[in-house]
Amino acid sequence: MSSNNIESGLIENRLFAPSEEFTKNARINAEKLAALHQQADTDYTGFWAQQANEMLDWHKPFSNVLDDSNAPLYSWFNDGELNVSYNCIDRHLTNNANKNAIIFEGEQGDTTFITYLQLHQRVSAFANALKERGIKSGDRVVIYMPMTPEAVISMQACARIGAIHSVVFGGFSADSLRDRINDAGAKMLITADGGHRGGKIVELKSAADKALEGGCPSIESVIVYQRTQHDIKMQAGRDIWWHDAVSEQSDHCEPVWVNAEHPLFLLYTSGSTGKPKGIQHSSAGYLLGAAVTNSWVFDLKDDDVFWCTADVGWITGHTYVAYGPLAVGSTIVIYEGAPTVPDAGRFWKMVQDHKVSVFYTAPTAIRALMKLGDNFPNAYDLSSLRLLGTVGEPINPEAWIWYHEVIGKGKCPIVDTWWQTETGSNMIAPIPGVVATKPGSCTKALPGIMADVVDEDGNSISEANRGGYLVITKPFPSMLRTIWGDDERYKDTYYPKFDGRFYLAGDSARKDADGYFWIMGRIDDVLNVSGHRLGTMEIESALVSHELVAEAAVVGKPHEVKGESIFAYVVLKGERPAGGIDEELTKTLRNWVGEQIGAIAKPDEIRYADNLPKTRSGKIMRRLLRTIAKGEEITSDTSTLENESILDQLQGKA
Ligand code: WT7
């Protein structure tokens, strides 16, 4: 480790270069990286064509690379054919059939090892079960599962037969599940009786039943994986146990060759409206992004054990659990439960027990575990670790240094990876054997990713540290193709500015004097709570759908562990509670939001007022509400407020 402690003002300038040993063994050295950038800069499509040929196995080779004739509805490799499951599993059978593909640990400590050969058999048998239940290429299948190998098997089985999956995070409520099933028009739901988390059972099947009772006309059948073995209801004719569905199936299933552009999956994410959007990803372009970044950024090699702690309900669990590491033939670790069961040493015990070499998690998890003390990690042998990663939000330098010193023992590079559900794979991240890191910066764009910071007019900002819009100036293979069923919303959301030339990420950022990117935050009304994206409008809609609520405004408030917490201002239809406090009602409304969206969306604080502050044109003054939530002094002009006395109420002073 070479660190250089130069701090100038607020700008973090410590630089951490990889060790010589790391660099010597890394897949990409400085020379190789320079060559990749050079090729991408001079022959962009040639660069991606070469990567696609090297990294993926094609059933029918492509001759077209990028088709931008219908921009921004781009397509890549669109006359080629392949199968994603074949690329993740079958092609490793020649050399690695008996290598572990998956190491699984349940929350209660049960472990399962699945080799590539066994994964092939289990995915094939389950794919046959899907076919028997009428699932064909292009059909949508919703997956609502605990974090067990069966979640990955479900996804891979869909990919194997060309079915389009949409995984819904197990923490989302029945209502959220129903909305997603209906938006996708899913024919089948794959779920489980439950999962183990935090010492409790997550009631997946009963939530699924509630979702379906509310009306999901497209669903024809439900496959239920038996995990917890507690009592649940099975509906005859609709529901079948996973073990019954696969029991008679052959463990051979020919992959369905699909066009490169065939949708691989939809994944719903929040935006600045009340309705989550189904981000649609392609087969080949997506898999290419997943494969190259698992190789370049995570430096995965044959003997690595990669543990990305994300749930498959998020994009990170797609690209760095279910697809990418398998595409490059690695071994993944999957953990079902909470990081603090039985205590805050769980992650570190698992690193020791499974000899994890590459570990990828979210800053919020790092901060939470850091607070619980060094004695937990110090109790375990973490010497197998050689590379660490973070994702989801900017990491504060204090947590970065803890991760580096206490977990990585000063020898593991940290890859801070900036990307989004929409980009499908890492966009801005260090190549660990080459790029020296700075705590809190995701460093530089990867080869073939043209990221920039631009001003209002779309001009590149050359001045160091001046903030602007984070954009990607050229289409890239793993980018979203559209919003499911809504091309117009896709165009309006991601290409609303700069004459549609650039992909607008929705983040603000700055570049420092060394050209390193620093993400500054969202430019839209999207919150980042524990690395999860939540739309303020979505939470507001949930609140106003309660019979007692007239109006609501939701803002984010900085939070030590979660990054942001949810702060809601509520106007009731009836009288404002005396002194603005009503703990019973607050509890009711929090639970209500939990039911509408999921526990992660419950407001941390609710403040009641007679009115919300609005501009003359009727827009809610969110900046003012954010200032108040933080408890800061109001410096902006409030003279246009209709009723200045509500300021005291909003501030909790009356
Ligand atoms: C938003 C995307 C990508 C998987 C996890 C979240 C924020 C993501 C970083 C990072 C600073 C980050 C951005 C982005 N974000 N990674 N390394 N540093 N901010 O996926 O739910 O699609 O959210 O997360 O604001 O736009 P997501």
XYZ file of C-alpha atoms and ligand atoms in Angstrom:
681
model
C 0.000 0.000 0.000
C 1.298 3.433 -0.796
C -0.774 6.212 0.603
C -0.184 9.834 0.235
C -1.933 11.958 2.784
C -2.536 15.260 1.139
C -5.792 16.904 2.076
C -6.861 20.147 0.534
C -9.959 21.667 2.039
C -12.942 19.444 1.566
C -11.387 17.531 -1.252
C -10.238 14.043 -0.397
C -6.867 13.530 -2.017
C -5.393 10.462 -0.409
C -4.264 8.129 -3.109
C -4.029 4.352 -2.709
C -2.098 2.501 -5.353
C -2.421 -1.284 -5.701
C 0.455 -3.349 -4.382
C 3.047 -4.641 -6.818
C 1.899 -8.152 -6.070
C -1.707 -7.379 -6.903
C -0.703 -5.667 -10.117
C 1.590 -8.492 -11.148
C -1.229 -11.041 -10.968
C -4.055 -8.829 -12.237
C -5.830 -9.570 -15.485
C -5.356 -6.012 -16.668
C -2.081 -4.151 -16.286
C -1.354 -0.552 -17.251
C -0.290 -1.440 -20.772
C -3.364 -3.546 -21.438
C -5.646 -0.858 -20.040
C -4.067 1.806 -22.205
C -4.533 -0.445 -25.236
C -8.189 -1.056 -24.388
C -8.874 2.663 -23.994
C -6.976 3.445 -27.151
C -8.942 0.927 -29.172
C -12.275 2.036 -27.698
C -11.440 5.672 -28.444
C -10.342 5.113 -32.018
C -12.594 2.241 -33.144
C -15.576 2.183 -30.812
C -17.704 -0.437 -32.521
C -14.678 -2.529 -33.435
C -13.730 -2.531 -29.779
C -17.116 -3.804 -28.634
C -17.312 -6.325 -31.492
C -14.006 -7.788 -30.418
C -15.095 -7.982 -26.776
C -18.364 -9.649 -27.804
C -16.493 -12.263 -29.799
C -13.912 -12.913 -27.106
C -16.192 -12.977 -24.086
C -19.332 -14.680 -25.413
C -20.118 -17.886 -27.275
C -22.402 -17.236 -30.222
C -24.713 -19.745 -31.824
C -24.966 -17.511 -34.874
C -22.269 -14.884 -35.227
C -23.269 -11.244 -35.609
C -22.197 -8.949 -38.394
C -23.963 -5.770 -37.246
C -22.430 -4.171 -34.183
C -24.334 -1.028 -33.208
C -27.574 -0.021 -34.885
C -28.362 3.598 -34.041
C -30.799 4.239 -36.868
C -33.676 4.438 -34.409
C -31.882 6.315 -31.609
C -32.259 6.356 -28.697
C -33.752 2.893 -29.262
C -30.336 1.374 -29.868
C -29.577 -2.233 -30.635
C -26.348 -4.218 -30.547
C -25.193 -7.338 -32.420
C -28.757 -7.583 -33.714
C -28.266 -10.292 -36.308
C -26.467 -12.635 -33.883
C -27.945 -15.424 -31.776
C -26.928 -16.928 -28.469
C -28.269 -18.206 -25.191
C -27.375 -16.601 -21.881
C -27.724 -19.753 -19.788
C -25.500 -21.641 -22.236
C -22.886 -18.912 -21.799
C -23.147 -19.018 -18.007
C -23.175 -22.786 -17.571
C -22.763 -25.145 -20.525
C -19.563 -23.730 -21.884
C -17.794 -24.357 -18.576
C -18.651 -28.053 -18.534
C -15.682 -29.072 -20.663
C -13.077 -27.854 -18.206
C -14.887 -27.029 -15.002
C -17.803 -29.441 -14.613
C -16.848 -30.327 -11.044
C -15.908 -26.876 -9.927
C -18.293 -25.185 -7.509
C -20.521 -22.697 -9.237
C -22.440 -21.867 -6.054
C -21.607 -22.049 -2.372
C -24.765 -21.404 -0.411
C -25.237 -20.726 3.250
C -28.666 -20.435 4.848
C -29.206 -18.083 7.749
C -29.442 -21.061 10.102
C -26.043 -22.303 8.966
C -26.976 -25.022 6.456
C -24.600 -25.102 3.484
C -25.007 -26.400 -0.056
C -22.394 -26.716 -2.764
C -23.471 -26.815 -6.393
C -20.984 -27.657 -9.121
C -21.322 -26.406 -12.680
C -22.480 -29.874 -13.716
C -25.129 -29.950 -10.985
C -26.187 -26.417 -11.827
C -26.578 -27.496 -15.428
C -28.796 -30.387 -14.377
C -30.905 -28.371 -11.987
C -31.398 -25.443 -14.360
C -32.280 -27.835 -17.183
C -34.792 -29.799 -15.110
C -36.432 -26.621 -13.888
C -36.500 -25.187 -17.418
C -38.330 -28.342 -18.493
C -40.804 -27.815 -15.665
C -41.437 -24.279 -16.902
C -42.016 -25.595 -20.412
C -44.423 -28.210 -19.144
C -46.424 -25.447 -17.507
C -46.707 -23.667 -20.850
C -43.897 -21.138 -20.590
C -42.468 -20.217 -23.978
C -39.862 -17.820 -25.303
C -40.974 -14.232 -24.682
C -43.391 -15.083 -21.850
C -42.877 -13.137 -18.640
C -42.189 -14.928 -15.371
C -42.081 -13.097 -12.049
C -39.653 -14.422 -9.429
C -40.331 -13.581 -5.754
C -37.853 -15.676 -3.854
C -35.620 -15.811 -0.815
C -31.909 -15.514 -1.445
C -31.237 -19.204 -2.132
C -29.683 -20.994 -5.127
C -33.211 -21.632 -6.422
C -33.540 -17.909 -7.147
C -30.538 -18.102 -9.466
C -31.743 -21.417 -10.902
C -35.120 -19.811 -11.698
C -33.458 -16.931 -13.504
C -31.101 -19.193 -15.443
C -33.961 -21.546 -16.345
C -35.959 -18.656 -17.788
C -32.920 -17.535 -19.760
C -32.465 -21.071 -21.012
C -35.864 -21.108 -22.716
C -36.027 -17.432 -23.664
C -38.624 -16.534 -21.035
C -38.273 -12.977 -19.698
C -37.954 -12.881 -15.936
C -38.713 -10.077 -13.586
C -37.360 -10.584 -10.097
C -39.231 -8.749 -7.359
C -37.249 -8.221 -4.153
C -38.683 -10.337 -1.323
C -38.964 -7.245 0.871
C -41.545 -5.667 -1.411
C -45.159 -5.888 -0.331
C -48.034 -7.803 -1.910
C -49.260 -4.597 -3.544
C -45.881 -3.877 -5.135
C -45.670 -7.469 -6.325
C -49.149 -7.254 -7.896
C -48.323 -3.997 -9.728
C -45.185 -5.514 -11.191
C -46.905 -8.768 -12.206
C -49.604 -6.793 -13.958
C -47.292 -4.323 -15.654
C -45.194 -7.210 -16.972
C -48.260 -9.306 -17.872
C -46.577 -12.299 -16.264
C -47.919 -15.776 -16.925
C -46.183 -17.444 -14.023
C -45.015 -16.618 -10.531
C -42.130 -18.470 -8.900
C -42.014 -18.062 -5.144
C -41.290 -19.959 -1.927
C -43.163 -20.782 1.231
C -40.803 -18.333 2.903
C -37.205 -17.466 3.643
C -35.144 -17.059 6.797
C -34.113 -13.552 7.659
C -33.237 -11.943 10.947
C -34.307 -15.080 12.821
C -37.817 -14.817 11.384
C -39.650 -16.246 8.430
C -40.284 -13.894 5.533
C -43.843 -14.779 4.504
C -43.395 -14.859 0.756
C -46.221 -17.214 -0.149
C -48.849 -15.423 1.871
C -47.773 -12.097 0.331
C -47.940 -13.758 -3.086
C -51.441 -15.070 -2.328
C -52.546 -11.601 -1.313
C -51.065 -10.120 -4.487
C -52.881 -12.648 -6.657
C -56.171 -12.315 -4.788
C -56.112 -8.626 -5.595
C -56.279 -9.448 -9.276
C -53.484 -10.697 -11.508
C -55.432 -11.999 -14.503
C -52.348 -12.952 -16.528
C -51.010 -15.453 -13.943
C -51.765 -19.063 -14.884
C -49.586 -20.926 -12.443
C -47.424 -20.575 -9.373
C -44.394 -22.700 -8.531
C -43.562 -22.794 -4.827
C -40.112 -23.714 -3.579
C -40.208 -25.307 -0.138
C -37.664 -23.600 2.045
C -39.051 -23.000 5.534
C -41.552 -25.876 5.623
C -43.994 -23.890 7.712
C -47.694 -23.995 7.009
C -48.865 -22.138 3.927
C -51.850 -22.387 1.633
C -51.589 -24.071 -1.748
C -54.340 -23.402 -4.265
C -55.235 -26.516 -6.213
C -54.927 -26.130 -9.963
C -52.807 -22.998 -9.675
C -49.975 -23.784 -7.252
C -47.446 -26.575 -7.513
C -44.442 -27.382 -5.313
C -41.060 -26.927 -6.949
C -40.004 -30.468 -5.967
C -43.117 -31.923 -7.605
C -42.676 -29.788 -10.701
C -39.126 -31.059 -11.300
C -39.433 -34.616 -10.037
C -40.198 -36.214 -13.382
C -38.173 -33.846 -15.547
C -35.166 -34.747 -17.627
C -32.010 -32.953 -16.587
C -31.295 -32.128 -20.162
C -32.871 -29.111 -21.850
C -31.683 -27.760 -25.190
C -31.097 -24.014 -24.844
C -33.376 -21.843 -26.970
C -31.179 -19.697 -29.208
C -32.442 -16.160 -29.120
C -31.634 -13.009 -30.975
C -29.009 -10.842 -29.268
C -31.684 -8.242 -28.598
C -34.220 -10.661 -27.112
C -35.169 -9.247 -23.683
C -33.427 -11.210 -20.942
C -35.235 -9.578 -18.050
C -37.245 -6.682 -16.718
C -36.318 -5.152 -13.416
C -38.575 -2.554 -11.858
C -36.980 0.496 -10.342
C -38.159 3.797 -8.951
C -38.069 7.060 -10.790
C -39.472 10.490 -10.276
C -43.096 9.493 -10.852
C -45.356 7.418 -8.646
C -45.064 4.348 -10.845
C -41.970 2.111 -10.925
C -40.636 1.453 -14.396
C -39.752 -1.903 -15.905
C -36.161 -1.531 -17.041
C -35.740 -3.830 -20.034
C -32.382 -5.466 -20.655
C -31.191 -7.360 -23.702
C -29.544 -10.778 -23.837
C -26.173 -10.295 -25.545
C -25.337 -6.681 -24.730
C -26.299 -7.131 -21.091
C -24.309 -10.326 -20.722
C -21.317 -8.727 -22.397
C -21.308 -5.862 -19.875
C -21.677 -8.368 -17.054
C -18.849 -10.559 -18.340
C -16.311 -7.840 -19.102
C -16.790 -6.051 -15.789
C -16.547 -9.248 -13.744
C -13.270 -9.763 -15.526
C -11.869 -6.205 -15.621
C -13.164 -4.737 -12.361
C -13.440 -7.826 -10.156
C -10.430 -9.395 -11.806
C -12.065 -12.818 -11.465
C -9.760 -15.700 -12.174
C -10.166 -19.443 -12.036
C -9.496 -19.888 -8.328
C -11.513 -16.933 -7.058
C -14.481 -17.187 -4.733
C -16.655 -14.144 -5.323
C -19.179 -12.980 -2.792
C -21.432 -10.128 -3.804
C -23.865 -9.690 -0.921
C -26.662 -8.137 -2.988
C -30.062 -9.802 -3.205
C -31.109 -11.011 -6.652
C -34.034 -8.589 -6.332
C -31.661 -5.762 -7.295
C -29.586 -5.225 -10.404
C -26.381 -5.923 -8.452
C -27.712 -9.391 -7.673
C -28.370 -9.937 -11.374
C -25.052 -8.813 -12.773
C -22.679 -9.805 -9.957
C -24.464 -12.903 -8.626
C -26.798 -14.604 -11.093
C -25.110 -13.889 -14.427
C -21.735 -12.165 -14.636
C -19.563 -14.321 -12.350
C -21.005 -17.484 -13.891
C -20.414 -16.150 -17.402
C -16.712 -15.958 -16.543
C -16.756 -19.373 -14.810
C -16.231 -18.210 -11.245
C -17.503 -19.553 -7.907
C -20.118 -17.441 -6.166
C -21.225 -17.320 -2.561
C -24.903 -16.841 -1.763
C -26.167 -16.039 1.720
C -29.817 -16.161 2.651
C -30.027 -14.028 5.738
C -29.166 -10.892 7.663
C -25.558 -9.767 8.278
C -26.050 -9.658 12.042
C -27.306 -13.214 12.619
C -26.199 -14.664 14.964
C -23.960 -11.600 15.403
C -22.120 -8.910 13.437
C -19.339 -11.377 12.631
C -21.459 -13.397 10.187
C -20.033 -11.931 6.973
C -16.474 -12.283 8.237
C -17.010 -15.835 9.426
C -18.344 -16.695 5.995
C -15.359 -15.037 4.314
C -13.122 -17.236 6.458
C -15.109 -20.460 6.062
C -15.539 -20.221 2.293
C -12.190 -18.566 1.589
C -13.819 -15.646 -0.160
C -11.252 -13.786 -2.265
C -13.370 -11.017 -3.774
C -16.036 -9.321 -1.660
C -18.564 -6.746 -2.888
C -21.060 -4.947 -0.681
C -22.805 -1.621 -0.051
C -21.482 1.332 1.976
C -24.528 1.149 4.246
C -23.587 -2.414 5.251
C -19.995 -1.341 5.836
C -21.095 1.558 8.034
C -23.524 -0.601 9.998
C -20.894 -3.284 10.655
C -18.201 -0.711 11.392
C -20.346 0.736 14.178
C -20.565 -2.651 15.856
C -16.835 -2.812 16.419
C -13.574 -4.263 15.137
C -13.680 -7.276 17.410
C -16.115 -9.001 15.027
C -13.898 -8.957 11.918
C -10.786 -9.375 14.048
C -12.070 -12.708 15.315
C -11.785 -14.290 11.876
C -9.089 -15.110 9.365
C -9.688 -12.756 6.451
C -6.432 -13.518 4.673
C -8.219 -15.053 1.672
C -9.466 -11.593 0.644
C -7.583 -9.897 -2.146
C -10.090 -7.410 -3.588
C -13.010 -5.451 -2.110
C -15.822 -3.549 -3.777
C -18.623 -1.113 -2.982
C -21.720 0.025 -4.807
C -24.953 1.912 -4.417
C -23.986 5.292 -3.042
C -20.895 7.354 -2.417
C -18.820 5.853 0.381
C -17.669 8.234 3.076
C -13.891 8.242 3.622
C -14.207 7.023 7.222
C -16.028 3.853 6.148
C -13.658 3.454 3.192
C -10.602 3.542 5.466
C -12.196 1.070 7.886
C -13.019 -1.298 5.027
C -9.489 -0.939 3.715
C -7.669 -1.371 7.025
C -9.851 -3.638 9.160
C -11.309 -5.866 6.438
C -8.698 -5.612 3.690
C -5.729 -5.369 6.106
C -4.367 -2.599 3.917
C -3.592 -4.975 1.048
C -6.837 -5.189 -0.938
C -7.689 -2.582 -3.542
C -11.240 -1.226 -3.180
C -13.281 -0.891 -6.343
C -15.957 1.769 -5.862
C -18.276 1.028 -8.760
C -20.727 3.579 -10.122
C -23.557 2.236 -12.227
C -27.338 1.879 -12.237
C -30.177 -0.557 -12.834
C -30.366 1.043 -16.262
C -26.705 0.668 -17.208
C -26.736 -3.059 -16.405
C -23.073 -3.206 -15.433
C -20.295 -1.092 -13.888
C -19.629 2.117 -15.802
C -17.188 4.135 -13.713
C -14.865 2.052 -11.568
C -11.162 1.475 -11.086
C -9.307 -1.297 -12.857
C -7.881 -2.635 -9.603
C -4.355 -3.506 -10.722
C -3.814 -0.154 -12.403
C -5.880 2.761 -11.146
C -4.906 4.226 -7.773
C -8.014 4.873 -5.711
C -9.202 7.852 -3.665
C -11.663 7.202 -0.823
C -15.089 8.325 -2.028
C -14.359 8.459 -5.752
C -15.428 5.825 -8.266
C -12.363 6.948 -10.276
C -12.618 6.711 -14.079
C -14.885 5.336 -16.753
C -14.157 1.827 -17.993
C -12.859 1.225 -21.518
C -15.694 1.671 -23.992
C -17.769 3.759 -21.582
C -17.824 7.416 -22.544
C -18.827 9.161 -19.317
C -18.621 12.898 -18.830
C -19.846 15.787 -16.708
C -21.651 18.467 -18.698
C -23.322 21.806 -18.047
C -26.925 22.908 -18.732
C -26.164 23.153 -22.459
C -24.473 19.815 -22.738
C -20.944 21.200 -22.906
C -18.255 19.161 -21.235
C -17.046 20.836 -18.055
C -13.285 21.067 -18.139
C -12.857 23.025 -14.945
C -11.814 20.734 -12.100
C -14.362 20.089 -9.356
C -17.200 22.008 -10.985
C -20.393 19.999 -10.652
C -22.696 19.150 -13.535
C -24.824 16.447 -15.065
C -23.354 12.979 -15.280
C -23.940 11.700 -18.808
C -22.807 8.878 -21.047
C -22.144 10.225 -24.473
C -22.235 7.034 -26.530
C -24.556 4.051 -26.376
C -22.940 0.956 -24.855
C -23.933 -2.719 -25.039
C -25.335 -3.269 -21.525
C -27.581 -0.211 -21.442
C -31.319 -0.589 -20.953
C -33.208 -0.976 -24.207
C -36.397 0.719 -23.109
C -38.950 0.883 -20.329
C -41.188 -2.124 -20.723
C -44.118 -1.165 -22.916
C -43.342 2.547 -22.805
C -40.786 3.821 -25.316
C -41.986 7.385 -24.805
C -41.291 7.308 -21.098
C -37.881 5.822 -21.873
C -37.041 8.712 -24.199
C -38.431 11.363 -21.853
C -36.604 9.969 -18.838
C -33.161 9.242 -20.199
C -32.796 11.528 -23.211
C -34.767 14.633 -22.249
C -31.924 17.103 -22.673
C -29.112 17.962 -25.057
C -31.187 17.079 -28.145
C -31.216 13.465 -27.101
C -27.491 13.099 -27.711
C -26.524 11.833 -24.265
C -27.840 9.321 -21.800
C -28.768 11.317 -18.707
C -27.936 9.251 -15.646
C -29.903 11.337 -13.154
C -26.852 12.008 -10.958
C -24.781 15.114 -10.528
C -21.034 14.695 -10.419
C -17.713 16.502 -10.640
C -14.328 15.552 -11.984
C -11.223 16.475 -10.033
C -7.905 17.688 -11.414
C -6.850 14.073 -12.089
C -10.058 13.406 -14.019
C -11.533 11.264 -11.224
C -15.318 11.233 -10.955
C -17.051 12.121 -7.683
C -20.769 11.420 -7.558
C -22.605 14.255 -5.815
C -26.184 12.975 -5.662
C -29.396 12.613 -7.626
C -30.776 15.461 -9.674
C -34.304 14.073 -9.547
C -36.671 13.249 -6.703
C -35.135 9.899 -6.029
C -33.846 8.878 -2.607
C -31.051 6.467 -1.900
C -31.909 4.648 1.302
C -29.410 1.962 2.286
C -28.317 1.755 -1.330
C -31.907 1.219 -2.500
C -33.575 3.581 -4.843
C -36.932 4.981 -3.795
C -38.969 7.654 -5.542
C -40.314 10.383 -3.270
C -43.474 10.469 -5.417
C -43.993 6.770 -4.888
C -43.952 7.205 -1.120
C -46.139 10.308 -1.387
C -48.699 8.398 -3.468
C -48.714 5.642 -0.861
C -49.305 8.168 1.923
C -52.126 10.014 0.173
C -53.856 6.759 -0.623
C -54.567 6.476 3.119
C -58.055 7.706 3.955
C -56.878 10.204 6.574
C -54.226 11.884 4.436
C -54.889 14.880 2.198
C -51.383 15.759 1.049
C -47.853 14.545 1.576
C -44.338 15.580 0.666
C -41.351 13.319 1.152
C -37.701 14.328 1.255
C -34.426 12.672 2.161
C -32.466 13.516 5.266
C -28.785 12.537 5.652
C -28.433 9.444 7.830
C -25.264 8.049 9.349
C -25.849 4.420 8.395
C -28.531 4.416 5.703
C -27.082 7.293 3.706
C -30.493 8.891 3.553
C -33.548 8.475 5.725
C -37.135 9.175 4.703
C -38.760 12.296 6.095
C -42.456 12.867 5.364
C -44.563 15.974 5.814
C -48.243 15.130 6.008
C -51.399 17.235 5.802
C -54.426 15.424 7.158
C -57.972 15.685 5.872
C -59.113 16.310 9.434
C -57.452 18.336 12.150
C -53.745 18.450 12.669
C -52.866 16.571 15.867
C -52.250 18.767 18.884
C -48.637 19.941 18.923
C -48.097 18.089 15.641
C -47.568 14.799 17.460
C -49.630 11.638 17.151
C -47.534 8.564 17.658
C -50.391 6.137 17.003
C -51.188 7.739 13.666
C -47.516 7.852 12.732
C -47.269 4.135 13.389
C -50.389 3.495 11.318
C -49.072 5.537 8.394
C -45.651 3.918 8.513
C -47.226 0.479 8.392
C -49.530 1.626 5.630
C -46.565 2.643 3.467
C -44.935 -0.669 4.342
C -47.982 -2.461 2.986
C -48.210 -0.329 -0.129
C -44.545 -0.566 -1.102
C -42.449 -2.557 1.351
C -40.716 -2.107 4.677
C -37.776 -0.262 3.096
C -40.087 2.622 2.141
C -41.494 3.312 5.632
C -40.878 6.961 6.565
C -38.440 7.343 9.454
C -40.113 10.542 10.578
C -43.505 12.086 9.928
C -44.350 15.705 10.674
C -47.899 17.047 10.486
C -48.754 20.506 9.185
C -51.875 22.409 8.143
C -50.325 23.056 4.747
C -47.300 22.335 2.616
C -45.060 25.195 1.511
C -45.731 25.961 -2.149
C -44.570 28.419 -4.739
C -47.093 30.689 -6.445
C -47.371 28.157 -9.248
C -48.266 25.480 -6.735
C -44.988 23.571 -6.696
C -43.948 22.148 -3.364
C -40.785 23.854 -2.135
C -38.747 20.718 -1.659
C -35.485 22.460 -1.084
C -37.051 24.249 1.866
C -38.436 20.975 3.197
C -35.018 19.355 2.923
C -33.434 22.219 4.860
C -36.063 21.886 7.568
C -35.687 18.101 7.746
C -31.980 18.547 8.366
C -32.797 20.976 11.167
C -30.851 23.711 9.398
C -31.672 27.373 9.467
C -33.904 28.659 6.692
C -32.017 31.111 4.517
C -34.181 31.084 1.393
C -36.918 33.606 0.773
C -40.166 32.426 2.301
C -42.153 35.591 1.744
C -44.158 34.027 -1.071
C -45.577 31.464 1.309
C -49.281 31.789 1.692
C -49.256 30.992 5.330
C -45.946 31.700 7.009
C -47.124 30.229 10.290
C -46.857 26.732 8.833
C -43.088 27.162 9.022
C -43.234 26.657 12.769
C -45.329 23.538 12.269
C -42.981 22.150 9.628
C -40.046 22.768 11.942
C -41.781 20.929 14.759
C -41.944 24.078 16.859
C -45.714 24.326 17.109
C -27.992 5.038 -8.341
C -28.450 3.803 -9.058
C -25.983 0.011 -9.326
C -26.448 -0.897 -8.338
C -26.970 -0.336 -7.069
C -27.938 0.795 -7.170
C -26.216 5.601 -6.936
C -24.696 3.664 -7.442
C -22.772 4.429 -6.782
C -21.428 4.715 -6.428
C -22.113 6.867 -5.802
C -23.744 5.440 -6.600
C -26.360 6.644 -8.022
C -27.055 5.893 -9.136
N -24.925 4.914 -7.007
N -23.401 3.350 -7.299
N -20.442 3.813 -6.543
N -21.145 5.949 -5.939
N -23.411 6.653 -6.111
O -28.691 0.745 -8.346
O -30.981 1.403 -7.599
O -30.272 1.613 -9.992
O -29.376 3.154 -8.233
O -27.262 4.661 -7.172
O -27.156 7.686 -7.553
O -27.740 6.713 -10.034
P -29.910 1.695 -8.567
